[in-house]
Coordinates of C-alpha atoms and ligand atoms in Angstrom, one line a residue:
M154 CA 143.2 29.1 -24.7
R155 CA 139.2 28.9 -24.3
F156 CA 140.2 26.3 -21.9
E157 CA 142.5 28.7 -19.7
I158 CA 139.7 31.3 -19.6
S159 CA 137.0 28.8 -18.6
K160 CA 139.3 28.0 -15.3
V161 CA 139.8 31.8 -14.9
L162 CA 136.3 32.3 -15.0
D163 CA 135.9 29.7 -12.7
A164 CA 137.9 31.6 -10.2
I165 CA 135.8 34.4 -10.1
E166 CA 133.1 32.7 -9.7
G167 CA 134.3 31.6 -6.7
R168 CA 134.0 35.6 -5.7
V169 CA 130.8 36.1 -6.6
C170 CA 128.0 35.8 -3.7
T171 CA 125.0 37.4 -2.5
D172 CA 125.4 36.5 0.9
P173 CA 125.2 39.3 3.8
S174 CA 127.7 37.7 5.8
L175 CA 130.5 37.3 3.1
A176 CA 130.1 39.9 0.3
R177 CA 132.9 43.0 1.1
A178 CA 131.4 45.3 -1.5
V179 CA 128.7 45.9 -4.3
V180 CA 129.3 46.2 -7.8
D181 CA 127.1 46.3 -10.6
L182 CA 128.5 43.9 -13.2
A183 CA 126.8 45.4 -16.5
E184 CA 129.5 48.4 -15.7
V185 CA 132.1 46.8 -14.6
I186 CA 132.9 45.0 -17.6
R187 CA 132.7 47.9 -19.7
Y188 CA 135.5 49.6 -18.1
Q189 CA 137.6 49.2 -21.4
D190 CA 140.7 51.6 -20.3
I191 CA 141.5 48.9 -17.7
D192 CA 143.1 46.9 -20.1
G193 CA 142.5 48.1 -23.6
G194 CA 140.7 44.9 -24.9
R195 CA 137.0 44.2 -26.0
P196 CA 134.2 46.6 -25.4
A197 CA 132.8 44.0 -22.5
S198 CA 134.6 41.6 -20.5
L199 CA 134.2 39.4 -17.5
L200 CA 137.4 39.2 -16.7
R201 CA 137.6 43.0 -15.8
L202 CA 135.4 41.6 -12.9
G203 CA 138.3 39.5 -11.6
M204 CA 140.6 42.6 -12.0
V205 CA 138.2 44.7 -9.8
I206 CA 137.9 41.7 -7.6
D207 CA 142.2 41.3 -7.4
A208 CA 142.0 45.3 -6.6
L209 CA 139.6 44.5 -3.6
S210 CA 141.8 41.8 -2.4
R211 CA 144.9 44.2 -2.5
E212 CA 143.2 47.0 -0.8
L213 CA 141.9 45.0 2.1
E214 CA 145.2 42.9 2.4
E215 CA 143.0 39.8 2.6
D216 CA 142.9 36.7 0.1
S217 CA 139.4 35.3 -1.6
V218 CA 137.6 38.5 -1.0
Q219 CA 133.9 38.1 -2.7
V220 CA 131.8 40.7 -4.2
Y221 CA 127.6 41.3 -4.5
A222 CA 127.3 41.9 -7.9
V223 CA 124.0 43.6 -9.0
V224 CA 123.3 42.5 -12.9
H225 CA 120.8 43.9 -15.3
R226 CA 119.2 41.2 -17.1
A227 CA 120.0 42.5 -20.9
L228 CA 123.3 41.3 -19.9
L229 CA 122.7 37.9 -20.5
S230 CA 122.0 38.8 -24.2
D231 CA 124.4 41.3 -24.4
A232 CA 126.4 40.3 -28.0
D233 CA 129.5 42.1 -26.5
L234 CA 130.3 39.6 -24.3
T235 CA 131.5 35.9 -25.6
S236 CA 128.9 33.3 -25.8
N237 CA 130.8 31.6 -22.9
E238 CA 130.9 34.7 -20.8
R239 CA 126.7 34.6 -21.6
M240 CA 126.5 31.8 -20.3
V241 CA 128.6 31.6 -16.9
V242 CA 126.6 34.8 -15.9
R243 CA 123.5 32.7 -16.8
R244 CA 125.2 30.0 -14.2
W245 CA 125.6 32.2 -11.6
A246 CA 122.0 33.8 -11.5
D247 CA 120.5 30.4 -11.7
D248 CA 122.5 29.6 -8.6
G249 CA 121.3 32.9 -6.8
L250 CA 125.1 33.4 -6.6
V251 CA 124.5 37.3 -8.2
E252 CA 121.4 39.3 -8.3
V253 CA 119.9 39.4 -12.4
L254 CA 117.2 42.3 -12.2
D255 CA 114.7 43.7 -15.4
N256 CA 115.4 47.2 -14.0
P257 CA 118.4 47.4 -11.0
G258 CA 117.8 51.3 -10.3
D259 CA 119.2 51.9 -7.3
R260 CA 119.3 48.6 -6.2
M261 CA 123.0 48.5 -5.8
L262 CA 122.9 51.5 -3.3
E263 CA 119.9 49.9 -1.5
V264 CA 122.2 46.3 -0.6
A265 CA 125.2 48.7 0.4
D266 CA 122.9 50.8 2.8
L267 CA 121.3 47.7 4.0
L268 CA 124.6 45.5 4.4
G269 CA 126.9 48.5 5.5
L270 CA 129.2 47.7 2.2
P271 CA 131.2 50.1 -0.2
V272 CA 130.4 50.4 -3.4
L273 CA 133.2 50.1 -6.3
S274 CA 131.3 52.0 -8.9
R275 CA 132.6 55.3 -11.6
V276 CA 129.1 56.7 -11.1
R277 CA 128.4 59.7 -8.8
F278 CA 125.0 58.7 -7.3
D279 CA 124.5 63.0 -6.4
G280 CA 120.9 62.6 -7.0
L281 CA 120.7 59.9 -4.3
R282 CA 122.6 61.9 -1.5
G283 CA 119.8 62.4 0.2
R284 CA 118.3 59.1 0.6
F285 CA 121.6 57.7 1.7
P286 CA 123.8 60.0 3.4
W287 CA 126.7 58.0 4.1
L288 CA 127.4 58.8 0.2
V289 CA 129.2 62.0 1.5
E290 CA 129.3 61.4 4.9
Q291 CA 131.6 58.1 5.0
P292 CA 134.6 59.1 2.3
G293 CA 135.7 55.2 0.9
R294 CA 131.7 53.7 0.8
V295 CA 132.0 54.8 -3.0
L296 CA 135.5 54.5 -4.9
A297 CA 135.6 54.2 -8.8
P298 CA 137.7 51.9 -10.0
V299 CA 140.8 53.3 -12.5
P300 CA 143.6 52.0 -14.6
G301 CA 146.7 51.8 -12.0
A302 CA 149.9 50.2 -12.3
G303 CA 149.7 47.0 -11.4
G304 CA 145.8 46.9 -12.3
P305 CA 142.8 48.2 -11.4
A306 CA 143.1 51.0 -8.6
F307 CA 140.3 52.8 -6.5
I308 CA 139.7 56.7 -6.5
A309 CA 136.7 57.6 -3.6
H310 CA 134.4 60.0 -5.1
V311 CA 134.3 62.1 -1.5
G312 CA 137.8 62.6 -0.1
G313 CA 139.9 60.8 -2.8
G314 CA 140.9 58.3 -0.8
H315 CA 142.0 54.9 -2.1
S316 CA 140.5 52.1 0.9
P317 CA 137.3 50.8 0.7
V318 CA 135.1 51.8 4.3
A319 CA 132.4 49.5 5.2
G320 CA 129.9 51.1 7.1
K321 CA 127.3 49.0 9.7
R322 CA 124.4 47.5 8.6
S323 CA 121.4 50.1 8.5
P324 CA 118.8 49.2 11.4
T325 CA 116.2 48.3 8.6
G326 CA 119.0 45.8 7.2
A327 CA 119.7 44.5 10.5
K328 CA 115.8 44.2 11.0
L329 CA 115.1 42.5 7.5
L330 CA 118.4 40.1 8.0
A331 CA 117.0 38.8 11.5
R332 CA 113.9 36.8 9.3
Q333 CA 114.0 34.3 6.4
W334 CA 112.2 35.3 3.4
R335 CA 110.3 33.1 1.1
C336 CA 109.6 34.0 -2.7
P337 CA 106.0 32.7 -4.1
E338 CA 107.8 32.2 -7.6
S339 CA 108.7 28.8 -7.5
G340 CA 112.5 28.1 -8.4
C341 CA 113.3 31.8 -6.9
A342 CA 117.1 31.5 -6.6
L343 CA 117.7 34.2 -4.2
F344 CA 114.6 33.4 -1.7
G345 CA 113.4 29.8 -2.4
S346 CA 112.3 27.2 -0.5
G347 CA 116.2 25.3 -0.2
G348 CA 116.8 24.1 3.3
G349 CA 118.9 21.9 4.5
G350 CA 122.1 21.4 2.9
G351 CA 125.1 22.9 4.1
A352 CA 126.3 24.2 0.9
F353 CA 126.2 27.7 2.8
A354 CA 129.4 27.0 4.5
D355 CA 130.9 26.7 1.2
L356 CA 132.0 29.3 -1.3
A357 CA 129.6 28.4 -3.4
G358 CA 125.8 29.0 -2.3
G359 CA 123.7 27.5 -5.0
A360 CA 120.6 26.4 -5.4
D361 CA 120.3 24.8 -1.5
R362 CA 121.4 27.6 0.2
S363 CA 120.9 28.3 3.9
P364 CA 118.4 30.8 4.6
A365 CA 121.2 32.3 7.0
G366 CA 123.1 33.3 3.9
Q367 CA 119.9 34.7 1.6
P368 CA 120.0 38.1 0.2
P369 CA 118.7 41.2 2.1
P370 CA 115.3 41.8 0.4
A371 CA 114.6 45.2 -1.4
L372 CA 111.9 47.4 0.1
R373 CA 109.2 49.0 -2.0
N374 CA 107.0 51.3 0.2
G375 CA 108.2 49.4 3.4
V376 CA 107.4 46.1 2.2
P377 CA 109.8 43.2 1.6
T378 CA 109.9 42.7 -1.6
C379 CA 111.9 40.0 -3.8
P380 CA 114.2 42.3 -6.1
R381 CA 114.1 39.7 -8.9
H382 CA 110.6 39.0 -9.1
G383 CA 109.0 42.3 -7.7
V384 CA 106.4 40.6 -5.2
R385 CA 105.9 40.5 -1.5
L386 CA 108.2 38.3 0.4
G387 CA 106.7 35.8 2.8
D388 CA 108.1 35.6 6.3
A389 CA 109.4 32.4 7.2
G390 CA 110.4 32.8 10.6
P391 CA 113.5 33.8 12.7
R392 CA 117.1 33.4 10.4
P393 CA 119.2 31.5 12.2
R394 CA 122.0 33.0 13.9
T395 CA 125.9 33.2 12.2
E396 CA 129.4 34.5 12.9
V397 CA 132.1 35.1 10.5
L398 CA 135.0 33.1 10.8
A399 CA 138.8 33.5 8.9
V400 CA 141.5 31.1 8.3
R401 CA 144.9 32.7 8.6
V402 CA 147.9 30.8 7.4
G403 CA 151.2 32.5 7.2
G404 CA 149.9 35.8 8.6
L405 CA 147.5 36.1 5.7
V406 CA 144.0 35.9 6.0
R407 CA 143.0 33.3 3.2
R408 CA 139.6 33.0 3.2
R409 CA 136.1 33.6 5.8
F410 CA 133.2 31.2 6.2
V411 CA 130.4 31.5 7.8
L412 CA 129.3 29.3 10.8
S413 CA 125.4 28.8 11.4
E414 CA 123.8 27.3 14.2
E415 CA 122.0 25.2 11.6
Q416 CA 125.3 23.3 11.4
P417 CA 128.5 22.6 12.7
V418 CA 131.5 23.0 9.9
V419 CA 134.9 21.3 10.2
A420 CA 138.2 22.8 9.3
G421 CA 141.1 20.3 7.9
R422 CA 143.7 19.7 5.7
A423 CA 140.7 18.2 3.2
P424 CA 138.0 17.2 5.6
E425 CA 135.5 14.9 4.3
Q426 CA 132.1 16.6 5.7
E427 CA 130.1 18.5 3.4
G428 CA 131.1 22.4 3.5
G429 CA 134.3 21.3 5.1
I430 CA 136.7 24.1 4.8
M431 CA 139.9 22.9 2.7
L432 CA 143.3 24.5 4.1
G433 CA 145.8 21.5 2.6
Q434 CA 146.8 24.2 -0.6
W435 CA 148.2 26.5 1.7
L436 CA 150.3 24.5 3.9
N437 CA 153.9 23.2 3.8
D438 CA 154.5 19.7 4.1
E439 CA 155.3 19.9 7.8
A440 CA 151.4 21.4 8.5
R441 CA 150.2 19.0 6.3
R442 CA 151.8 15.9 7.9
W443 CA 150.7 17.3 11.5
I444 CA 147.2 18.9 10.7
S445 CA 144.5 16.2 10.1
R446 CA 142.1 15.8 7.4
G447 CA 139.6 17.2 9.5
H448 CA 141.3 18.7 12.3
V449 CA 139.2 20.8 14.6
R450 CA 134.9 21.6 14.3
F451 CA 132.9 24.5 14.9
E452 CA 129.9 25.1 16.4
L453 CA 127.6 28.2 17.3
R454 CA 125.4 27.2 20.0
V455 CA 123.4 29.6 22.2
G456 CA 125.6 32.6 20.4
E457 CA 128.5 31.1 21.4
V458 CA 131.4 29.4 19.2
I459 CA 132.5 26.0 20.6
V460 CA 135.7 24.7 18.6
T461 CA 136.3 20.9 19.5
D462 CA 139.7 19.5 18.2
V463 CA 138.9 16.1 16.1
S464 CA 142.4 15.7 15.3
T465 CA 145.0 13.2 16.0
N466 CA 147.4 15.3 17.0
G467 CA 145.5 18.2 18.8
S468 CA 146.1 22.1 18.5
G469 CA 146.0 25.1 20.7
I470 CA 143.9 28.0 21.9
R471 CA 145.5 31.4 21.6
P472 CA 143.6 33.5 24.2
A473 CA 142.8 37.1 23.1
G474 CA 144.9 36.5 20.2
S475 CA 148.3 36.5 22.0
M476 CA 151.4 34.9 20.3
A477 CA 153.2 34.7 23.6
E478 CA 154.2 30.9 24.0
A479 CA 153.3 30.9 27.5
D480 CA 150.0 32.3 26.6
R481 CA 149.0 29.3 24.2
I482 CA 146.7 27.0 26.3
A483 CA 147.0 22.9 24.7
L484 CA 143.9 21.5 23.3
A485 CA 144.1 18.1 23.4
P486 CA 142.5 15.7 20.7
Q487 CA 138.6 15.7 21.7
Q488 CA 138.6 18.1 23.4
S489 CA 136.3 21.1 23.6
R490 CA 136.4 25.0 24.4
V491 CA 134.5 28.0 24.2
L492 CA 135.9 29.9 21.5
G493 CA 136.5 33.6 23.6
E494 CA 135.6 36.7 21.4
N495 CA 139.4 37.5 20.0
D496 CA 140.7 34.0 21.0
M497 CA 142.2 31.9 18.0
V498 CA 142.1 28.3 17.4
E499 CA 146.0 27.2 16.2
L500 CA 146.0 23.8 14.2
Y501 CA 149.5 24.5 13.6
P502 CA 152.1 27.6 14.4
G503 CA 151.0 29.7 11.7
V504 CA 147.7 28.6 10.9
Q505 CA 144.8 29.9 12.7
I506 CA 141.1 30.3 13.0
G507 CA 139.4 33.0 14.4
R508 CA 136.2 35.7 14.4
A509 CA 136.6 37.5 11.0
E510 CA 136.6 40.9 13.0
E511 CA 139.0 39.8 15.4
L512 CA 141.5 38.3 12.8
P513 CA 143.6 40.9 10.7
T514 CA 145.9 40.0 8.4
G515 CA 149.5 40.2 10.3
A516 CA 152.1 40.3 7.7
P517 CA 153.4 42.1 3.9
F518 CA 151.8 39.9 1.3
T519 CA 150.4 39.3 -2.1
P520 CA 147.0 38.2 -2.3
T521 CA 146.3 35.1 -4.6
S522 CA 144.8 36.5 -7.8
V523 CA 142.2 35.6 -9.1
M524 CA 143.1 35.6 -12.5
A525 CA 145.8 33.2 -12.1
E526 CA 144.7 29.8 -13.4
A527 CA 146.3 27.1 -10.8
P528 CA 146.1 29.1 -6.9
T529 CA 148.2 26.4 -5.7
M530 CA 150.5 27.8 -3.3
A531 CA 152.7 26.3 -0.7
M532 CA 153.1 28.6 2.3
R533 CA 156.3 28.7 4.0
L534 CA 155.4 28.9 7.8
P535 CA 157.3 30.4 10.6
R536 CA 158.9 27.8 12.5
P537 CA 157.7 27.3 16.3
Ligands
ZN780 ZN1 112.0 35.8 -6.3

């Protein structure tokens, strides 16, 4: 039993991040773990975070969605959690996967404002409507997770809808996220020196995170501040440019990843490169045979996404996402091409990678639950 729960917590760990390009909603962890009515279980349970993430996945019709969790420091010693759960949250804090704060205050709304993200919370925030007008102006920006038939469901505080609505990054957010920041406190998990490393392309950010994946600074009297340490952050120069790409297999967006100009990313059946995007777990036997371990390489150069086929069998480009066979452009092994705004690269029929905002989920599906212990699944792909 203990082992199974550990596996579920590991799966949930893959869904928390403070990367501004990957997070899809903001949550207050101390609040979410106490939604006792969702499962009628213990007063506090970390598994409820997984249930809320699953609900978000269902609403967005996308797999592997990640959330930005703000955590009150008291949670690290909360006696209502199991010792295992407390240990897990501490690890997330040490790795910078969540923000642990002495006094979260309105940090959750600040993050949502800077990044343009929806907020999943039962709190009404009436007193903050002046500072954050989108609380009322954009129905769907704040949704309460409530008990539903197949797990939690969402109800918008304004308008009563159930779909999370993303806004735009605020002008301040865009400005802050154009720079990289440095915290003077040694070992700061959020704004540490880090540098180098390719771990940013992986789901786990960790201590050697890239500056491209740094969270948004807090603003105190207009000064960029470390939300954890409350000290002024140093400006460490321009932040590397990024593009968010998405993998779609069998019509379902399986995961997103960040391509930064700092480092190329290889996608394939089982890439050997650090930060590689592994697709093998979503492929059927035929697709596995066709797709090389490392199949395509992506690079971001002067704002352009360059895709290079590094496979044995080659790939194709679907210009402007067209699924018409006549439009498909072959990409032979070792050939490169600039990926146009709406283009997708197709590694095998039904296995596509393109810019995340241009690659909607195109088929009805059930997202892989973060609560399942072994999320392996062989997809049946449409035949060419
Ligand atoms: Zn700090």
